[in-house]
Each structure stands twice: as structure tokens, then as C-alpha cells.
Coordinates of C-alpha atoms in Angstrom, one line a residue:
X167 CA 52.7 -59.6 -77.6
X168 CA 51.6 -62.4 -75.1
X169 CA 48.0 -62.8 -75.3
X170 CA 48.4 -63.7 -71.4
X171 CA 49.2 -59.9 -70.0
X172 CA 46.0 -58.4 -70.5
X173 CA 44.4 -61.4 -68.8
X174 CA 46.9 -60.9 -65.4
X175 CA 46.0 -56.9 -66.0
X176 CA 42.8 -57.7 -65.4
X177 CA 43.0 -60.4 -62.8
X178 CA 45.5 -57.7 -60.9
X179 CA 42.6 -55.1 -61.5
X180 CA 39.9 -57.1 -60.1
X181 CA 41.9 -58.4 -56.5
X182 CA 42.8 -54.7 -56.3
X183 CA 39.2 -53.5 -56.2
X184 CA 38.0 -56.2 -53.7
X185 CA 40.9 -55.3 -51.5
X186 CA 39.8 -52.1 -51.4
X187 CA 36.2 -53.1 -50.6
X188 CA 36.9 -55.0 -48.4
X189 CA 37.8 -52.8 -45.2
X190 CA 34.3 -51.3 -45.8
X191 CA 32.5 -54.5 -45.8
X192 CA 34.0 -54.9 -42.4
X193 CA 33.4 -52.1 -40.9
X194 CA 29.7 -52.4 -41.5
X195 CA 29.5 -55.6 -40.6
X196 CA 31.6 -54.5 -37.2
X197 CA 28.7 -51.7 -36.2
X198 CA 26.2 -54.3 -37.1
X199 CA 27.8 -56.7 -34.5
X200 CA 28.0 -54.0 -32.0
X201 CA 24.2 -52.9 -32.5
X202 CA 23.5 -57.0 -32.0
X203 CA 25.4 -57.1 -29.2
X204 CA 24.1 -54.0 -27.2
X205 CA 20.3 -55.5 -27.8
X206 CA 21.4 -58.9 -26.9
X207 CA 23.5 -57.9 -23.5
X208 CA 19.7 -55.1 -23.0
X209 CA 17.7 -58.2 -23.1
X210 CA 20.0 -60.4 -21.1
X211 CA 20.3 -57.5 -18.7
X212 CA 16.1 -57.2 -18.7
X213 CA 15.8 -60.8 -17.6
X214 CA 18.7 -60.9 -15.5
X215 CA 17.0 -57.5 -13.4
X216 CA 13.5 -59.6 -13.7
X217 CA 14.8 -62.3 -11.9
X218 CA 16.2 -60.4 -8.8
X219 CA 13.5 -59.1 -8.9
X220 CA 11.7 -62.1 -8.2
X221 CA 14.6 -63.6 -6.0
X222 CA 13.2 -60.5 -3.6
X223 CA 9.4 -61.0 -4.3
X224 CA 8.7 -57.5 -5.7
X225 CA 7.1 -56.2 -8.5
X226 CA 8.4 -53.9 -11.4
X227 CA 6.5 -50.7 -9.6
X228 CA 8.2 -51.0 -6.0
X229 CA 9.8 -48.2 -5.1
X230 CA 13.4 -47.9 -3.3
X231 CA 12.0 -48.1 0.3
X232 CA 10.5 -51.7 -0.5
X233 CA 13.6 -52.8 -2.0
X234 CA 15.7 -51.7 1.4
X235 CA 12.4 -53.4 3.1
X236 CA 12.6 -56.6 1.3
X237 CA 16.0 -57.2 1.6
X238 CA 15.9 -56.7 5.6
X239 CA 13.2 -59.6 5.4
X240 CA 15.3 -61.6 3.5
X241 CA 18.6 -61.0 5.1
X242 CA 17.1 -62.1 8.9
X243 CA 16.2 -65.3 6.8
X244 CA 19.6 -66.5 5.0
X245 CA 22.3 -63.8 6.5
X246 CA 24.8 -67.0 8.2
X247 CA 24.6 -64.9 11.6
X248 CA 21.3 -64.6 12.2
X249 CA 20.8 -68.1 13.9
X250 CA 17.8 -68.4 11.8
X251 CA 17.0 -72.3 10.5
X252 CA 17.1 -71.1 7.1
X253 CA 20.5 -69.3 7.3
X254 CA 22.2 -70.2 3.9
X255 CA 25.3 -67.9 3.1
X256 CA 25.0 -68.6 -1.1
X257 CA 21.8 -67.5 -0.5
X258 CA 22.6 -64.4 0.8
X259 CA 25.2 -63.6 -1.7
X260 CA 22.7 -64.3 -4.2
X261 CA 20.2 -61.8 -1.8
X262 CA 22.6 -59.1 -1.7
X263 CA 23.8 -58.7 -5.3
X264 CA 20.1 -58.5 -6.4
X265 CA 19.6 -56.0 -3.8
X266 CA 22.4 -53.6 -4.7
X267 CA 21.4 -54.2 -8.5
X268 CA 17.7 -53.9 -8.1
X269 CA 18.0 -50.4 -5.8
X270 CA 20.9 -49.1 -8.4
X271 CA 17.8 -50.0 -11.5
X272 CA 14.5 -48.5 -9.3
X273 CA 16.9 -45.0 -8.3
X274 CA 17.9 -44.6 -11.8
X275 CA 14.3 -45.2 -13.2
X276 CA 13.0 -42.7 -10.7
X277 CA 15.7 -40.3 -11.4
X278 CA 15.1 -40.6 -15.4
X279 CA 11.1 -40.3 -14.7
X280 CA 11.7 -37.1 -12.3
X281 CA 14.1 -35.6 -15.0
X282 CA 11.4 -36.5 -18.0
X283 CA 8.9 -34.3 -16.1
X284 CA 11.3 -31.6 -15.4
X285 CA 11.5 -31.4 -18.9
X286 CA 7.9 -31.7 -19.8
X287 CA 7.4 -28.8 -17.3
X288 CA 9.9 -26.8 -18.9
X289 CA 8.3 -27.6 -22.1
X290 CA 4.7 -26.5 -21.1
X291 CA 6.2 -23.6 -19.1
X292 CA 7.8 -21.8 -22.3
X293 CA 5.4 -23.6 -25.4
X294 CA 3.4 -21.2 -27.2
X295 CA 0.3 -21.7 -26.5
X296 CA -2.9 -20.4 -28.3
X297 CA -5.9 -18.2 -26.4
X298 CA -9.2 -20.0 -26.7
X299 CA -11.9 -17.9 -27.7
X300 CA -10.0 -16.1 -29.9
X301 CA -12.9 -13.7 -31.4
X302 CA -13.6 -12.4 -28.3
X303 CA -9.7 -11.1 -28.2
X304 CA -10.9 -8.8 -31.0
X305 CA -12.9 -5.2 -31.0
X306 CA -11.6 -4.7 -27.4
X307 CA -13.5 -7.4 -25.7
X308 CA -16.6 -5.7 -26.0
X309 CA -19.8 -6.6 -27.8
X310 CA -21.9 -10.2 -27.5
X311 CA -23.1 -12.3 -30.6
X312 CA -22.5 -12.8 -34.0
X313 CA -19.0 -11.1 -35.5
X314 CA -21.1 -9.1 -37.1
X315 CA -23.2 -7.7 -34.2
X316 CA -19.9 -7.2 -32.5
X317 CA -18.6 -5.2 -34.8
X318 CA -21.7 -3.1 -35.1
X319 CA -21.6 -2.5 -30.8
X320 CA -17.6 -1.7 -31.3
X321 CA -18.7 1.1 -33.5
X322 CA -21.4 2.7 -31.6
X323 CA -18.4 1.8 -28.5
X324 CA -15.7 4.0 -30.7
X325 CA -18.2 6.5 -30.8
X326 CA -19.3 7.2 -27.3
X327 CA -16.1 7.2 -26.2
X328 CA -14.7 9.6 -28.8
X329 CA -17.9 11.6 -27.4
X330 CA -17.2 11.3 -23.7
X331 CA -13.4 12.7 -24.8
X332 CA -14.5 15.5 -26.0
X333 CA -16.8 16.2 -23.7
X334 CA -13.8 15.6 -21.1
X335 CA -11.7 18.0 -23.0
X336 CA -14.2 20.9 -23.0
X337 CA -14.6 20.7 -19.4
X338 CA -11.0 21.1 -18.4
X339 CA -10.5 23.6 -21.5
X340 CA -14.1 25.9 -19.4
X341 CA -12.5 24.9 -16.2
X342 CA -9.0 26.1 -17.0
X343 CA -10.8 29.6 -18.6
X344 CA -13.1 30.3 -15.3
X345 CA -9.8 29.4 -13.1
X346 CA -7.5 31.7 -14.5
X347 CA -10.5 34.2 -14.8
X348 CA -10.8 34.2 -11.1
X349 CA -7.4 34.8 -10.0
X350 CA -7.4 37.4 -12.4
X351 CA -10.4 38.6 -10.7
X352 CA -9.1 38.1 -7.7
X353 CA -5.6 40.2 -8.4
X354 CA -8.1 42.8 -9.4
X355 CA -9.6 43.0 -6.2
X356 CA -7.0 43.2 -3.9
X357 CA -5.2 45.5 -6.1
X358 CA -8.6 47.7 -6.1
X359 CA -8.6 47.4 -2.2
X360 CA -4.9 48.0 -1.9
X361 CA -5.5 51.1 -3.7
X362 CA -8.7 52.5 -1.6
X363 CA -7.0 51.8 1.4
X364 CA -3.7 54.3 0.8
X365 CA -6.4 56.6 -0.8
X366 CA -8.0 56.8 2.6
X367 CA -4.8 56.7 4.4
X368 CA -4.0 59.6 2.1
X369 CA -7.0 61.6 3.0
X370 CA -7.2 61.0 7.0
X371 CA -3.3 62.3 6.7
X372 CA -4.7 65.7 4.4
X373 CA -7.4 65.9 6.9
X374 CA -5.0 66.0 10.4
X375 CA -2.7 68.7 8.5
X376 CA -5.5 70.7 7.1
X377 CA -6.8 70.6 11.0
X378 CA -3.5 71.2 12.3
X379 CA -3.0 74.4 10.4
X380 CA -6.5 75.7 10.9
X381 CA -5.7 75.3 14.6
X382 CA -8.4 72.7 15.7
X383 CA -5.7 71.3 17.7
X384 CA -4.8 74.3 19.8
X385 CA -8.0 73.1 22.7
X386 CA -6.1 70.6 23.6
X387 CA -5.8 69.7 27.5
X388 CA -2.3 69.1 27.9
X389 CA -0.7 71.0 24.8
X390 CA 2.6 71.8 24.5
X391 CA 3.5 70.1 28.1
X392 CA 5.6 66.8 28.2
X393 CA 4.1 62.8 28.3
X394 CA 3.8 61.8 31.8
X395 CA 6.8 59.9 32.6
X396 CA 6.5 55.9 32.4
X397 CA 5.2 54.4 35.6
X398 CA 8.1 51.6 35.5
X399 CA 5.3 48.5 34.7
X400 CA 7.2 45.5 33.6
X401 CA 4.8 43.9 31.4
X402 CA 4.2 47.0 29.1
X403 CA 6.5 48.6 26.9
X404 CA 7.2 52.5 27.1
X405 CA 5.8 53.1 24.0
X406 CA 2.3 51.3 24.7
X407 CA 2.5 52.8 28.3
X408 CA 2.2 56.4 26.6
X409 CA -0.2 55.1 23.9
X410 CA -2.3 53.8 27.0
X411 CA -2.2 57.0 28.8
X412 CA -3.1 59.1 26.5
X413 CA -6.3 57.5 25.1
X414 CA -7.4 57.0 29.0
X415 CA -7.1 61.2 29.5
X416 CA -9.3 61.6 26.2
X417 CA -12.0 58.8 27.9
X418 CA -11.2 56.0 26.4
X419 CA -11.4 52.6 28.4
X420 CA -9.5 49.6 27.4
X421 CA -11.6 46.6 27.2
X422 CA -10.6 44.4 30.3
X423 CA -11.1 48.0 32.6
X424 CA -14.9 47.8 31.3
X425 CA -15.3 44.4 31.6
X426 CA -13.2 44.1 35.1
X427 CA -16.0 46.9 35.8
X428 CA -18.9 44.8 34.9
X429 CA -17.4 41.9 36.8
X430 CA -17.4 43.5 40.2
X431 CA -21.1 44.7 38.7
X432 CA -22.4 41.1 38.1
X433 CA -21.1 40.1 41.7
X434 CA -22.4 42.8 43.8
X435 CA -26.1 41.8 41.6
X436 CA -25.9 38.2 42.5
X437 CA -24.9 38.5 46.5
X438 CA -27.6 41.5 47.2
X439 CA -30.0 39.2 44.8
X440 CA -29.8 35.9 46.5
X441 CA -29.6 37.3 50.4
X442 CA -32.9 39.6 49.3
X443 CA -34.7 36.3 48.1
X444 CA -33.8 34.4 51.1
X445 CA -34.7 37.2 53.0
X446 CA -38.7 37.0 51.4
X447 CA -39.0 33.1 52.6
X448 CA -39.5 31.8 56.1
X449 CA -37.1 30.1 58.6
X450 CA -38.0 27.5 58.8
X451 CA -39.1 27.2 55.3
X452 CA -42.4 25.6 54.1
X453 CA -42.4 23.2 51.4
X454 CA -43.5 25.5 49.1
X455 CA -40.9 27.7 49.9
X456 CA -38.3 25.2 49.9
X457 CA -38.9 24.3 46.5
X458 CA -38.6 28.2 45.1
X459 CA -35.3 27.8 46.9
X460 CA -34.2 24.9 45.3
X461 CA -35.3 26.7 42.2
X462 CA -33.3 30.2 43.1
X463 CA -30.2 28.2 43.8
X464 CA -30.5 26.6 40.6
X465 CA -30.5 29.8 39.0
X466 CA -27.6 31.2 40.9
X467 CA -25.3 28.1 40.5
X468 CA -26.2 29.1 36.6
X469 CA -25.5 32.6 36.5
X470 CA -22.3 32.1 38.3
X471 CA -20.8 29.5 35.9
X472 CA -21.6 32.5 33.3
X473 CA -19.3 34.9 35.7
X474 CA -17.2 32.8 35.5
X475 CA -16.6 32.1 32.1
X476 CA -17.0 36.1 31.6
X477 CA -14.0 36.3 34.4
X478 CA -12.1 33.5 32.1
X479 CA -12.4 36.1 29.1
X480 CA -11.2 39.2 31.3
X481 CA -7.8 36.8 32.5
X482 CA -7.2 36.3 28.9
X483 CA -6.8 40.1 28.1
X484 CA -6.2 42.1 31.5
X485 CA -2.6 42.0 32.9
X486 CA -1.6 39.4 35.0
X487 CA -1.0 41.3 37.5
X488 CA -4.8 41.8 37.9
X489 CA -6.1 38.4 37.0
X490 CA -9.1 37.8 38.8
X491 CA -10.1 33.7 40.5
X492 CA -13.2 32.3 39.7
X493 CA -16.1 31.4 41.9

């Protein structure tokens, strides 16, 4: 066997396994360069933004109205058409380029500030956070001092209240009892007077037909002869008409005829009363006597607003027919 082979096996072994590490190496060594670039073209960018800045005299805090303000300033200085002595048109490009890149920066730093507090807002709104004074969260909120005295005052707290519920309970459970105890009461009652009154309806009807048949009826004036026909009145009924007429031929009065009666009374009291009175004092009249009239008129002015208020009462239930006008 040539001693040579396993030599060239293992030289063959060895290019093979850097070949193969190889494509690695340079891959890493690719993302390294594009980590080195990214920070180099940052920084370049950095400067680059610092010096428009400073080609518009601002500072890193302006805000996007001074950068529109600066670069009107500056653009009546160098624009070539603005007739100024210190028009330069490579200025301006150089004026106008920083502007649009400066704005662009300062709207996107704004914009990335005003979403970092949306989010910290957000944040705040939804983060747990913990009470303060978390001891006092216990026993109910109720008790001052030491845990310990606390505890003691939610006790005797536990207790009252248990109390005052019971207390609660007995005085709907009493007031429930004397409720229902007083409509049973009260069904008693009106059953009791429900009763007494058909007894007594019962014994006025034994007592008519005991009468009737004993004959206490037969004295009569009128017996056995027909009702009076009705007198045609169009504001009473037949039936009440007859009613009427036969209570007036035992004597009885209904109460407007009395008080119609006592009416005309009252009236012919008052005129004969004040014409006597004036009669008794002199014409002409002394002062004396003038004042007892002023007096007697007084008294007749108040005795006739009391007719009529008593006439008011006798409209109210007479007929209308035979109303009568005040004074």
C-alpha cells in the first residue's frame, strides 16, 4: 500500500471541513458588517441632522413651527428672487434641503414622543395597582388604632349589628301579627254589622205584617182609594212624585219647604227690624244717633250675608224651579 494515501485522505478531509466552515464564517462576518454599517450611517446621519440644524440657527428642542419660521427668515435672505444683497441660489439649495430634512426629523420625534405617552397612558390606565393603606381595607373599614384594637371594635361592630337584625326582624314579625289581626278584626266587624242590620230589617218587616194583620192600618186617611195622579213636574220622577206626596199628607216637610219657610221668616225679621230702629232715632239725626246707626247697619249688612249664605244652602237642594236670588 502507498504510504502517501492516507496522507491525501486526510489532506482531502481537512479542505473539506474548512469548506464547510467557511459559508458560516461569512455569514457572521456579513451581519457584523451590517450592524457596523447601520451605526456608522446613525452617526453620520446624527451629524449630518446637527448641522442643518445649525445651517438654520435652531436648537435640538425647536418645534415644527420654528423650523417653517426659520426657513422663511432665511429664504427672504438667499432665495435668487428676492432682490435681497445676500441672494445666493447654492445657498438656498443648501437652506431648503435642511429644511425639508430638519421638519421630516422634529415631526417624527414629536410623533414617536406623542405615541410613547399613549402608551405609557395605556400602561398606567390598565397596571395593577396596589391600595395604600391596605389594613384599613380589612374588618369593614371600621375601627381606629392598633390591628388589634380594630379587631376588638369589629367584634363588638358584628355584634350590634347582629342585635339591631334581630331587633328588625321582631318588629316586622309583631307588625305583620297585629296587621293581619286587624283586618281580621275588621272582617269581624262588618260581618257583625252586616248581620244586625238584616236582623233589624228582619224585624221592622215582622213588625208591619204583624200590624197589618192586627188591622192598625185600617185608620188610614186615604185607604183603599188610588195615588193622586202625577202632577206632570219635569224634574221629578213619578215614582219620587208619589213618594213626595204621600209623606206631605202624613205631615212631613221636606227640608228646602222648611228652610224656604225660614227664609221668607229671616226677611220679614230684618225689614220690620231695621225700619222700627230707624223709626226710634231723629231726622235729622244727632251724632249720637248717627253713630248707633252706623252700628245698626253694620249689624244688618252682617245678618244679611248670613241669609244669604242660608239662601245659597236652600238653591243647592230646592228645585230649580224655585231657586231663590240673594240680597
Amino acid at each position: 500500500m502507498n504510504p502517501m494515501c492516507p496522507m491525501k485522505a486526510q489532506i482531502i478531509k481537512s479542505l473539506l471541513i474548512n469548506a464547510s466552515v467557511i459559508p458560516n464564517r461569512m455569514k457572521i462576518l456579513s451581519s457584523f458588517g451590517v450592524i457596523r454599517y447601520r451605526m456608522i450611517s446613525t452617526h453620520k446621519s446624527k451629524k449630518k441632522i446637527r448641522e442643518y440644524y445649525r445651517l438654520l440657527n435652531l436648537d435640538e428642542e425647536c418645534s415644527a413651527d420654528d423650523v417653517r419660521e426659520s426657513f422663511r427668515k432665511l429664504a427672504k435672505q438667499y432665495h435668487p428672487d428676492s432682490g435681497s444683497s445676500t441672494a445666493d441660489s447654492v445657498m438656498f439649495i443648501k437652506i431648503e434641503e435642511a429644511y425639508r430634512n430638519v421638519l421630516s426629523y422634529v415631526i417624527q420625534q414629536t410623533n414617536a414622543r406623542q405615541k410613547k405617552a399613549d402608551d405609557a397612558e395605556e400602561e398606567d390606565k390598565f397596571k395593577y395597582k396596589t391600595p395604600q393603606h391596605r389594613h384599613y381595607l380589612s374588618f369593614e373599614g371600621v375601627g381606629l388604632g392598633t390591628p388589634s384594637q380594630r379587631e376588638k371594635q369589629y367584634r363588638q361592630f358584628r355584634a350590634d349589628r347582629a342585635t339591631e337584625q334581630v331587633m328588625e326582624y321582631q318588629k316586622h314579625k309583631l307588625y305583620s301579627q297585629y296587621f293581619a289581626d286587624s283586618l281580621i278584626i275588621k272582617d269581624v266587624r262588618e260581618s257583625k254589622k252586616q248581620k244586625i242590620t238584616q236582623a233589624i230589617e228582619r224585624l221592622v218587616e215582622d213588625l208591619i205584617q204583624e200590624s197589618m194583620a192586627k188591622g192598625d192600618f185600617d185608620n188610614l186617611s186615604g185607604k183603599g182609594k188610588p195615588l193622586k195622579k202625577f202632577s206632570g213636574c219635569s224634574y221629578i220622577d213619578p215614582m219620587t212624585h208619589n213618594l213626595n206626596r204621600i209623606l206631605i199628607d202624613n205631615g212631613y216637610q221636606p227640608e228646602w219647604i222648611l228652610m224656604q219657610k225660614e227664609i221668607k221668616d229671616t226677611i220679614n225679621q230684618l225689614r220690620e227690624g231695621i225700619l222700627a230702629s230707624r223709626k226710634k232715632l231723629g231726622n235729622p239725626m244727632t251724632t249720637i244717633e248717627q253713630r248707633e246707626w252706623n252700628q245698626l247697619c253694620e249689624q244688618f249688612q252682617e245678618n244679611i250675608r248670613k241669609l244669604n249664605k242660608r239662601i245659597d244652602d236652600f238653591n243647592l237642594c230646592s228645585p230649580p224651579d224655585l231657586a231663590e236670588s240673594s240680597f
